[in-house]
Amino acid sequence: MRVMAQMSMVLNLDKCIGCHTCSVTCKQAWTNRSGTEYVWFNNVETRPGQGYPRTYEDQERWQGGWTLNKRGRLQLKAGSRLKNLATIFSSPKMPSIQDYYEPWTYDYEILTTAPLQQHTPVARPKSLISGKDMKITWSANWDDDLGGSEHLSADPVLAKVSDKVKLAYEQTFMFYLPRICEHCLNPACAASCPSGAIYKRAEDGIVLVDQDKCRGWRKCVTGCPYKKVYFNHKTGKAEKCTFCFPRVEVGLPTVCAETCVGRLRYIGLMLYDADAVLEAASVATDHELLESQRGVFLDPFDPSVIREAERAGIPRDWIDAAQRSPVWALINTYKVALPLHPEYRTMPMVWYIPPLSPVVDVVQETGEDAEAAGNLFAAIDTLRIPVEYLAELFTSGDTAPVTAVLKKLAAMRSYMRDINMGRDGDPSIPAAVGMTTHEMEAMFRLLAIAKYDERYVIPSAHAEQAHNLEELATECSLDYEGGPGMGGSGPFGEGSGTGTPLAVESFRTLKERQTSDTATDLNEPGARVNLLNWDGRGTPPGLFPGPGDPPDHSESDRGTPDRGTPDSGAHGTEPKP
Amino acid sequence: MTTSLDVVLWVVIPYVCLVVFIGGHVWRYTYDKFGWTTRSSQLYESRLLRWGSPLFHFGILAVFAGHVIGLAIPKSWTDAVGISETAYHVVAVGTGLLAGLATLVGMTLLIYRRRTTGPVFSATTRMDKAMYLLLATVIMLGLWNTVGSSLLSLSGEYNYREGVSLWFRGIFTFQLHPELMAAAPLSFQAHGMAAMAIFALWPFTRLVHVFSAPLFYLWRPYVVYRAKSDRFGARAARPGWDRSEQTRR
């Protein structure tokens, strides 16, 4: 047994209202940059729908994930390692920008510069790829809320159940599916990467791309069946969801979870047996995958697991966090969370509580009591369409686990209604789904009213590991690649050359810069002008520092009373190198 | 008779290019790992790339192999194995022609694609353009050497294995023969000079991706783990930051 900890997430789809707040905040935090205009580390899809990029779930077309070869061994669906290398010069199964969408902006300037005319000027859409005028035809959520439109026919998941599905208006159903990187236990993107740049962090299982090692072979884009590794077309490197590791390391939830309006995301640790992953991902039939993945998880309360975890160097507070993990409770204790597309055999670690709402809606439309346990149970059994669709998403087509989850949710709804109405809870309702009243109430608490610290149980990274964390100022601040003065974009195209590590601009210098009256901090060689303080008039000294310019004190105007004279001020008291 | 011009052209310039080639790569790798990429434009256009890129790359790999055989292996070795001059010539010209044509067709497709596809063209740097120009020159001169000189014997019989190859090996063994290059046909001289120019430019272009050929992929485990600490033995602690003996497991 080799115990490893995995930071993982559960999303309760019943609560998702499709507001896209997670997508927007994620984009602002991570992909609001040149080259990643089309990239959404987090996106929200309307289901049924084609998804983003279009029809990404059709693995016969895109060849993502793993498959069993003739000898029953796990192999990348895109082919053997040799084939992977042989097709390196033109990755054959990579979605084009049109499969995502052509990103655009608007010609806003025309709104203020247009001459007086009869009609209001219009800001025309301009492609961010070619720079030319374009017609907007698709985007990351183009089929948003179109639960019954013609776009649906291209949904690969729907295609699997389609002979029973009539897209008649009365029979449509719709729900939202927010997606981030799955941070799989058996990541196909990492396995596809010829350079070995994609790695799984041993501490928390977060899958990251080493930007310095990535050579832009694009194999990960094919390898990931969820199409959650993206190619930055400006830097020529792969990028993906980082599980907001800088936040998670200090105990904060990811941006998407933090800003989720519906509070539907849960973050916590799962302990798992790393030695058992390969075997679990290689089971013979797709229907066994859900149980085999559950079998990989380790009970954090089991003394032998705790002993092995400690032996593997997992800190005690991480084990405590694994015991309090809401993800563990939802996946294992209550068994209401299911993985997305287990048939890709990547052992995904972002799980979903399937929505009961399509069923409730149908019962409601018939005029029956949509919160009575009997009505809901009957509906789950008879309403094949939503259940089979959910099964194609979460259990590779096996309806039994989905039905079991939906019945638990229906039972909870029914049982808790009695209690909320001031009546006694009917213990036969939880019993019908194999739960006690106590368990039912605890599950209700977790799903309905769990507070911030119950939804996000994130142990922070350890201080004794701090030195090894990236970009901490525990070493000489000039001791980084390239040394002083090596920042900026290099001559080999956009994004080349090393940037200035964050830690070099320390807290003190940042404060100094933000509160100083002068545009230039002239006490440092190679000082830069703080353009936020520059009024745009004239050229303050240091705006264009020449090579080896000596710091010039005489011209600087730092006459603020609290800072003293230039020579005896804050700068004067600081140690100089 | 070697003039000082010959020495500059065929001794000084080769060594300068060699130093720039090696030093440039060391410098680039040290300071610009982030810029070290193929800078793929497949996201913009893949229809032409699907044909052009493999044609060019497999072609140029074959051309490289041909150059290794032609330049690095002395004539005496192939003679010793019993390969006759005619047999060698036929095989070398035949495969060289095939590989050279594949490279040329691939490169034509790629340059056409780069010029006509708007987004690809706007993603082309000045360095790229200079590199394409040089690379095209080298490839066409090389192909001319195969077709014009070796196949059609336009400039008389010239056996590069007794001229260019000796000079080339001499650079690495410090047995300098500028006079051999001075005596070579003009097209061979031009090919060599253009090649040296591209070697000097190499580390500063996207050609660096050649040295990232990920052959290691065939042997490494599928999933790479990395640890911040040395917990799983994935990475040793940095010097001076070892754990004390008592807490180490």
Tab-separated table of N, CA and C in Angstrom, chain B residues 9 22 30 43 51 53 60 69 78-79 118 120 124 136 143 146 168 170 178 189 206 210 216-217 235-236:
chain	number	residue	atom	x	y	z
B	9	LEU	N	37.399	31.751	-44.704
B	9	LEU	CA	36.129	31.137	-45.101
B	9	LEU	C	35.968	29.725	-44.540
B	22	ILE	N	27.159	26.164	-30.192
B	22	ILE	CA	27.179	25.498	-28.884
B	22	ILE	C	26.890	26.499	-27.770
B	30	THR	N	19.787	28.153	-20.708
B	30	THR	CA	19.893	28.677	-19.353
B	30	THR	C	18.889	29.799	-19.114
B	43	LEU	N	-3.131	24.947	-34.181
B	43	LEU	CA	-4.448	25.387	-33.715
B	43	LEU	C	-5.132	26.246	-34.780
B	51	TRP	N	-0.094	17.426	-44.080
B	51	TRP	CA	0.777	16.858	-45.124
B	51	TRP	C	2.168	17.475	-45.098
B	53	SER	N	3.961	19.146	-42.780
B	53	SER	CA	4.893	18.986	-41.669
B	53	SER	C	5.556	17.602	-41.626
B	60	ILE	N	13.650	15.672	-43.748
B	60	ILE	CA	14.886	16.286	-43.270
B	60	ILE	C	15.630	15.343	-42.325
B	69	ILE	N	26.137	9.864	-42.941
B	69	ILE	CA	26.852	8.823	-43.683
B	69	ILE	C	27.883	9.438	-44.617
B	78	THR	N	33.832	2.374	-46.075
B	78	THR	CA	32.885	1.715	-46.980
B	78	THR	C	33.626	0.847	-47.985
B	79	ASP	N	34.819	1.269	-48.380
B	79	ASP	CA	35.635	0.434	-49.273
B	79	ASP	C	35.977	-0.878	-48.586
B	118	GLY	N	-3.769	33.726	-42.605
B	118	GLY	CA	-3.592	34.980	-41.870
B	118	GLY	C	-3.017	34.828	-40.474
B	120	VAL	N	-1.464	32.400	-39.060
B	120	VAL	CA	-0.130	31.799	-39.039
B	120	VAL	C	0.908	32.840	-39.442
B	124	THR	N	4.298	34.851	-37.244
B	124	THR	CA	5.651	34.590	-37.727
B	124	THR	C	6.575	35.734	-37.326
B	136	ALA	N	15.662	27.374	-46.685
B	136	ALA	CA	15.286	27.093	-48.067
B	136	ALA	C	16.521	27.139	-48.965
B	143	LEU	N	20.012	20.140	-52.707
B	143	LEU	CA	19.342	19.352	-53.742
B	143	LEU	C	20.044	19.543	-55.091
B	146	THR	N	22.963	17.376	-55.340
B	146	THR	CA	22.608	15.991	-55.649
B	146	THR	C	22.232	15.844	-57.115
B	168	PHE	N	35.302	18.594	-43.610
B	168	PHE	CA	34.332	18.637	-42.513
B	168	PHE	C	34.853	17.874	-41.287
B	170	GLY	N	37.879	17.243	-40.646
B	170	GLY	CA	39.070	17.912	-40.165
B	170	GLY	C	38.780	18.994	-39.129
B	178	PRO	N	41.531	23.734	-45.591
B	178	PRO	CA	40.777	24.759	-46.323
B	178	PRO	C	40.930	24.614	-47.830
B	189	GLN	N	30.472	24.902	-52.240
B	189	GLN	CA	30.938	25.973	-51.365
B	189	GLN	C	29.761	26.776	-50.804
B	206	ARG	N	13.499	29.062	-33.684
B	206	ARG	CA	12.694	27.958	-33.170
B	206	ARG	C	13.325	26.599	-33.497
B	210	VAL	N	14.694	21.034	-32.187
B	210	VAL	CA	15.334	19.789	-32.633
B	210	VAL	C	15.962	19.063	-31.438
B	216	PHE	N	13.132	10.041	-24.940
B	216	PHE	CA	13.046	9.493	-23.588
B	216	PHE	C	11.632	9.010	-23.282
B	217	TYR	N	10.662	9.568	-23.998
B	217	TYR	CA	9.266	9.205	-23.783
B	217	TYR	C	9.040	7.697	-23.907
B	235	ARG	N	12.620	13.575	-5.217
B	235	ARG	CA	13.646	14.567	-5.479
B	235	ARG	C	14.429	14.778	-4.193
B	236	ALA	N	15.716	14.837	-4.300
B	236	ALA	CA	16.542	15.003	-3.114
B	236	ALA	C	16.402	16.422	-2.582
